[in-house]
PDB file of C-alpha atoms in Angstrom:
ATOM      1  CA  UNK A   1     200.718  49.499 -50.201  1.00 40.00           C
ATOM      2  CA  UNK A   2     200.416  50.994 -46.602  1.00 43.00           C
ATOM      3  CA  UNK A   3     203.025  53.510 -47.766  1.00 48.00           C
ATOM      4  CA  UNK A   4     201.195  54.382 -50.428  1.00 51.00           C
ATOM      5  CA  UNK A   5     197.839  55.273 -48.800  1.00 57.00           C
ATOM      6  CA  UNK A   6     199.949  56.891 -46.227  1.00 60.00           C
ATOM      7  CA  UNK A   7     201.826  59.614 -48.018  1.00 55.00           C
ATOM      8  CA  UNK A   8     198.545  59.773 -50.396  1.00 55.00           C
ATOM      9  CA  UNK A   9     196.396  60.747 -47.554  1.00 59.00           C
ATOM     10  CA  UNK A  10     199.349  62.654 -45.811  1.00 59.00           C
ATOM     11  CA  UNK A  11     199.765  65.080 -48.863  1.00 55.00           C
ATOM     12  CA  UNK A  12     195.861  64.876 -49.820  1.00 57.00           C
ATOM     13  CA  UNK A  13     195.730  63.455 -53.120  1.00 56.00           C
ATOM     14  CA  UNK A  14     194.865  60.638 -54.681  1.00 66.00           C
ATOM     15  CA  UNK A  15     196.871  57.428 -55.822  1.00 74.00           C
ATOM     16  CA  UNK A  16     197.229  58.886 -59.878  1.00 82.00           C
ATOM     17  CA  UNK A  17     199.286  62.140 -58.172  1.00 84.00           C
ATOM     18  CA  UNK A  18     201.145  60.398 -55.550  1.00 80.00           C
ATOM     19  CA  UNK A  19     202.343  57.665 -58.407  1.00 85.00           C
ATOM     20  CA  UNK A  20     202.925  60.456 -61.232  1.00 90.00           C
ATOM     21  CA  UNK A  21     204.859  62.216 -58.440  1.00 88.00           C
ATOM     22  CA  UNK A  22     207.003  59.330 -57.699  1.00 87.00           C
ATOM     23  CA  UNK A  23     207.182  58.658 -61.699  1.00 90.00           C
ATOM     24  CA  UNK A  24     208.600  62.629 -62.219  1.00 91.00           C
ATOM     25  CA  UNK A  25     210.968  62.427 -59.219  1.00 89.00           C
ATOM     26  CA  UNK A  26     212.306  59.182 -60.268  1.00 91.00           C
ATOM     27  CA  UNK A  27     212.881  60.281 -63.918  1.00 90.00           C
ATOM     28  CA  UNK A  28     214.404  63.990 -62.642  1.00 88.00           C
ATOM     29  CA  UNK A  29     216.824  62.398 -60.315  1.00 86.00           C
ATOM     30  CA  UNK A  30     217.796  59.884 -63.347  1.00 89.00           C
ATOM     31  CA  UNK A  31     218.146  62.429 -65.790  1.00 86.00           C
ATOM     32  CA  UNK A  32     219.707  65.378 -63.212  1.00 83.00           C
ATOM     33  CA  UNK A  33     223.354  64.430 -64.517  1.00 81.00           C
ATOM     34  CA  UNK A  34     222.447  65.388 -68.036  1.00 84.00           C
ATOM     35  CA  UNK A  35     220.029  68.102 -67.296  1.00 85.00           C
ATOM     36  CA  UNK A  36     221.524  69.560 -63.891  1.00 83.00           C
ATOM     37  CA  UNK A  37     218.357  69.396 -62.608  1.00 85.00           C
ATOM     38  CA  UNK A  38     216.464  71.207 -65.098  1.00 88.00           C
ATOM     39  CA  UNK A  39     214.434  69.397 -67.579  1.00 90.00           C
ATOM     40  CA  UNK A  40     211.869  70.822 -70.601  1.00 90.00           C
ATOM     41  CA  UNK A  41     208.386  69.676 -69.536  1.00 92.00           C
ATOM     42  CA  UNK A  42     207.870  67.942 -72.650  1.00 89.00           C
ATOM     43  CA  UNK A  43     210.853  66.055 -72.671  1.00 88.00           C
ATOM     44  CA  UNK A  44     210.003  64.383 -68.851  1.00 90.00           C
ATOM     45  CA  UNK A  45     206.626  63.869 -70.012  1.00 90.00           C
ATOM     46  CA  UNK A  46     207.652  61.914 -73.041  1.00 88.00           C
ATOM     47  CA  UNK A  47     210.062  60.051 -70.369  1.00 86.00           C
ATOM     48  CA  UNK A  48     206.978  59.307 -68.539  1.00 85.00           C
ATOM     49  CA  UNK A  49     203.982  58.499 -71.050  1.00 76.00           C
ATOM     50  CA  UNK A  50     204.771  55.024 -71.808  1.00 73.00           C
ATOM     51  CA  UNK A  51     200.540  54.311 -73.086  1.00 64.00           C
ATOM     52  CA  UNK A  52     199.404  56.374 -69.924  1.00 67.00           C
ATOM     53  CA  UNK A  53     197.544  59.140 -71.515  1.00 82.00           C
ATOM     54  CA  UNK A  54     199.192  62.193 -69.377  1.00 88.00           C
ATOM     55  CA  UNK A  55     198.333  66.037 -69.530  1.00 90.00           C
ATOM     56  CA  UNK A  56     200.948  68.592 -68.960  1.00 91.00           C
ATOM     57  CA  UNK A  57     198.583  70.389 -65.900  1.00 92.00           C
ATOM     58  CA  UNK A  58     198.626  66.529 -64.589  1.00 91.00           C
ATOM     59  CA  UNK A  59     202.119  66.919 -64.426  1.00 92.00           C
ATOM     60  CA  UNK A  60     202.147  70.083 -63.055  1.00 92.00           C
ATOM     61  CA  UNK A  61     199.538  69.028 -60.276  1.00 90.00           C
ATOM     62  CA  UNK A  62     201.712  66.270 -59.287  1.00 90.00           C
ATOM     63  CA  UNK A  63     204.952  68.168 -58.907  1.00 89.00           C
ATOM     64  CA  UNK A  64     202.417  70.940 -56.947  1.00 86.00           C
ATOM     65  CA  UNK A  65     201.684  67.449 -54.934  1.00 81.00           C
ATOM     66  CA  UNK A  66     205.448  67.263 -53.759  1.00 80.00           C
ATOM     67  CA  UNK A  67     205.556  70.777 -51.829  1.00 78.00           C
ATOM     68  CA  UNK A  68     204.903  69.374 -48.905  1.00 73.00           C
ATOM     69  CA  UNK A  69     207.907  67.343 -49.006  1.00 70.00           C
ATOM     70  CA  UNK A  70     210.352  70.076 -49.086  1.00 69.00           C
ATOM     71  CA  UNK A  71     211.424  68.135 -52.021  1.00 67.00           C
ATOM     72  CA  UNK A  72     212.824  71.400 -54.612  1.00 79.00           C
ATOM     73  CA  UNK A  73     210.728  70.470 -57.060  1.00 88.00           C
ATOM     74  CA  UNK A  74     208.286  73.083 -59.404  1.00 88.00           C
ATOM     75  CA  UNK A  75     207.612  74.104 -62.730  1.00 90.00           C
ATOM     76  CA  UNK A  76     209.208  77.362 -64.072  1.00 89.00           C
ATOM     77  CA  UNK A  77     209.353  79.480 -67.053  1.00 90.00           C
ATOM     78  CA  UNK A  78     212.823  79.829 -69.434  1.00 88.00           C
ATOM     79  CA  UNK A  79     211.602  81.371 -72.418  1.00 86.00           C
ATOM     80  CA  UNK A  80     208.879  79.895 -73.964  1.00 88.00           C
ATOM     81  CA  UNK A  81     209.304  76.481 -72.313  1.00 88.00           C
ATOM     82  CA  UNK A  82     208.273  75.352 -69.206  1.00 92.00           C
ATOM     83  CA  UNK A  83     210.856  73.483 -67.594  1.00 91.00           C
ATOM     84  CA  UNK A  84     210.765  71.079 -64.108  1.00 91.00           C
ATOM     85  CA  UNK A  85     213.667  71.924 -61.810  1.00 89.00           C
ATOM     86  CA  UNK A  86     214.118  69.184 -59.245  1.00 86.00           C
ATOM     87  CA  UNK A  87     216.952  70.966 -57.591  1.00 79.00           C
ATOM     88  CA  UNK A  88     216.184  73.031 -54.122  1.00 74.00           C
ATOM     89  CA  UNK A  89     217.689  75.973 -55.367  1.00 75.00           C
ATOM     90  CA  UNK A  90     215.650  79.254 -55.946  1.00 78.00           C
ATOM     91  CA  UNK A  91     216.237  81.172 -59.486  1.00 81.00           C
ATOM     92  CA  UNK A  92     217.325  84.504 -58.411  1.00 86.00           C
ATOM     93  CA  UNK A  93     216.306  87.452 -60.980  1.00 90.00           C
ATOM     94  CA  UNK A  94     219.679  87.049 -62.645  1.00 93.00           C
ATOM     95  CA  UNK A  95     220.220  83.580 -62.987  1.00 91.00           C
ATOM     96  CA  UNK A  96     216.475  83.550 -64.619  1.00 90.00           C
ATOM     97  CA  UNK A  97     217.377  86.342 -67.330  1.00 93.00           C
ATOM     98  CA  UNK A  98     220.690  84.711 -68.095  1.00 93.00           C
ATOM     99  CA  UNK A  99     218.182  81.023 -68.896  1.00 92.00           C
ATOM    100  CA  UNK A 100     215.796  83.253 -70.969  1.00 92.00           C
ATOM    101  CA  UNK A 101     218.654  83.956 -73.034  1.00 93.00           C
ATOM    102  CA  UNK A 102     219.495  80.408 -73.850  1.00 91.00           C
ATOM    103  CA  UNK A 103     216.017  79.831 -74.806  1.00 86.00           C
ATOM    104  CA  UNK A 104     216.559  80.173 -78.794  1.00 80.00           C
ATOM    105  CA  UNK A 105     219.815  78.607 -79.442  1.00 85.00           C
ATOM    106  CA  UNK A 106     220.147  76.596 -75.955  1.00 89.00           C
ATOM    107  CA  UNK A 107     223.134  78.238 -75.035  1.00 93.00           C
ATOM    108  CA  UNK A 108     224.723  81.996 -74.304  1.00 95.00           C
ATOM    109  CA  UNK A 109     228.064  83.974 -73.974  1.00 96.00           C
ATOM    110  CA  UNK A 110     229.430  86.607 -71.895  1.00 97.00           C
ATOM    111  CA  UNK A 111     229.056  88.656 -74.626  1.00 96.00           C
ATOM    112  CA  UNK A 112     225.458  88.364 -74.918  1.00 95.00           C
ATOM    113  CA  UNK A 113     224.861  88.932 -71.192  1.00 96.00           C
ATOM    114  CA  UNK A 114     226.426  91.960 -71.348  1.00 96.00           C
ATOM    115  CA  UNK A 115     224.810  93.232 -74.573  1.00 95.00           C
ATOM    116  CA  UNK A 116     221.525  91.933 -73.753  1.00 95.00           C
ATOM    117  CA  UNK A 117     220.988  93.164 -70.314  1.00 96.00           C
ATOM    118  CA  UNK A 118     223.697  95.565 -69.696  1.00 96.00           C
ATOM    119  CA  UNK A 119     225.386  94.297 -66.470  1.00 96.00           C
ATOM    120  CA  UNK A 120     228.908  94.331 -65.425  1.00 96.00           C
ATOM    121  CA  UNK A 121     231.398  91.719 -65.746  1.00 96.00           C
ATOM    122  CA  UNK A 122     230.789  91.106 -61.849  1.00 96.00           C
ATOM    123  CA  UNK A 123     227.686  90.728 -61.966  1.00 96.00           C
ATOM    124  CA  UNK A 124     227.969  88.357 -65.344  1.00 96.00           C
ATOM    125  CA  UNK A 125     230.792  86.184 -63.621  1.00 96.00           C
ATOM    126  CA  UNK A 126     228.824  86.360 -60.317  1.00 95.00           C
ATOM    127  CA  UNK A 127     225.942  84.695 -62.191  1.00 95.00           C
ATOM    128  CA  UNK A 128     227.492  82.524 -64.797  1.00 96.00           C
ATOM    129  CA  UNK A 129     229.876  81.007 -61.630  1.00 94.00           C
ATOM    130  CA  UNK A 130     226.432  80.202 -59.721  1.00 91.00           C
ATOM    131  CA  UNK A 131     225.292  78.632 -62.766  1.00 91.00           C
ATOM    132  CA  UNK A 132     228.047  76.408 -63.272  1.00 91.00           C
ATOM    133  CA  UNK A 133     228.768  75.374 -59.703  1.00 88.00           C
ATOM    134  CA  UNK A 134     224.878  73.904 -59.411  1.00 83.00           C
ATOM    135  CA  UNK A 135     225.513  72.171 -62.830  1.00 85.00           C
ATOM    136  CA  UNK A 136     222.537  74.211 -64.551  1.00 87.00           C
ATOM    137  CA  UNK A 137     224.554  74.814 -67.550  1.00 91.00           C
ATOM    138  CA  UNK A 138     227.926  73.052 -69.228  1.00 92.00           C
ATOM    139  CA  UNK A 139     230.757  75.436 -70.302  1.00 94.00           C
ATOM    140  CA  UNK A 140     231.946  74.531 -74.149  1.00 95.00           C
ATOM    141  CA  UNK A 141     235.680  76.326 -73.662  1.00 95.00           C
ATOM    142  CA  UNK A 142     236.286  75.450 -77.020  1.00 96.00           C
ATOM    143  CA  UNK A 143     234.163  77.620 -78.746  1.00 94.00           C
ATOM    144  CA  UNK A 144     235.049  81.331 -79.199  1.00 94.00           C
ATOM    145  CA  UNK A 145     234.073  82.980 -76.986  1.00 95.00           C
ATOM    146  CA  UNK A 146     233.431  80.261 -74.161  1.00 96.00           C
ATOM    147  CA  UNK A 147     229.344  79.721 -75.059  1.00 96.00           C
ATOM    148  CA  UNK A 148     227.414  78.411 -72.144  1.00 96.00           C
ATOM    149  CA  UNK A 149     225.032  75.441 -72.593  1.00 94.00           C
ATOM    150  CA  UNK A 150     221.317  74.781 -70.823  1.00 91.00           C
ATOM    151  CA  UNK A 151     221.541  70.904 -71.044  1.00 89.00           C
ATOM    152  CA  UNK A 152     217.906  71.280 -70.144  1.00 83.00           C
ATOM    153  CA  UNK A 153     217.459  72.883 -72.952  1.00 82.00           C
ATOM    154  CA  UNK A 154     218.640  70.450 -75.465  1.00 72.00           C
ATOM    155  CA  UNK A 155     216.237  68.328 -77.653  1.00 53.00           C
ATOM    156  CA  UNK A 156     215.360  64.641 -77.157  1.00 49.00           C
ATOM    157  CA  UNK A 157     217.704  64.935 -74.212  1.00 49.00           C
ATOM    158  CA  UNK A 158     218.124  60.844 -72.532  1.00 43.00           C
TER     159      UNK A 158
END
């Protein structure tokens, strides 16, 4: 309980922050191998509502809550969701663009990179290999050609 006050008072909020905070980080870390440590907003909160009565801005005050920890997490923008990233990575301009294109289908291509925003294959393997090695999306080799996948992304993921 000590602990509790302490970081509460430490980070200046009160005891519903500091215990959604430790709810979100505790359901991101769980959830990190299937989402590489991005996860739709709605899907974490329905992780977390469990007959607690929970607002999306409560979620997002919680996460803002965690800054002082150096922790990685915030709330961005792919598309039209808002997703939680609880990795300490920043989204460069290109990574970002290449996660807006997943946003209809959940996944992209090469292909579509290059059609959609007119790089160079450098530039596309330069950002799909980032994307890859911090586990932010799943290749699917099978498919023709390779298609990308957001596990974030994914419905009713966990």
């Amino acid at each position: 309980a000590s602990s509790k006050g302490f970081w509460a008072e430490m980070l200046g909020i009160g005891d519903f922050y500091y215990e959604l905070g430790v709810k979100i980080v505790e359901a991101s870390l769980k959830l990190r191998e299937q989402t590489g440590g991005l996860i739709d907003l709605q899907t974490l909160k329905k992780k977390l509502v469990k007959g607690d009565q929970i607002e999306d801005d409560d979620i997002v005050k919680a996460i803002d809550t965690l800054k002082p920890l150096g922790s990685g997490f915030k709330v961005i923008t792919i598309g039209k969701h808002k997703m939680v990233q609880s990795v300490p990575r920043e989204m460069s301009t290109d990574t970002t663009a290449v996660l807006n294109l997943a946003d209809q289908r959940g996944f992209f291509t090469a292909d579509v990179i290059k059609s959609s925003l007119n790089w160079p294959e450098q530039r596309i393997d330069n950002c799909i290999d980032s994307l890859l090695s911090e586990g932010l999306v799943w290749i699917d080799e099978q498919a023709s050609p390779k298609q990308f996948w957001v596990p974030g992304l994914f419905a009713g993921i966990a």
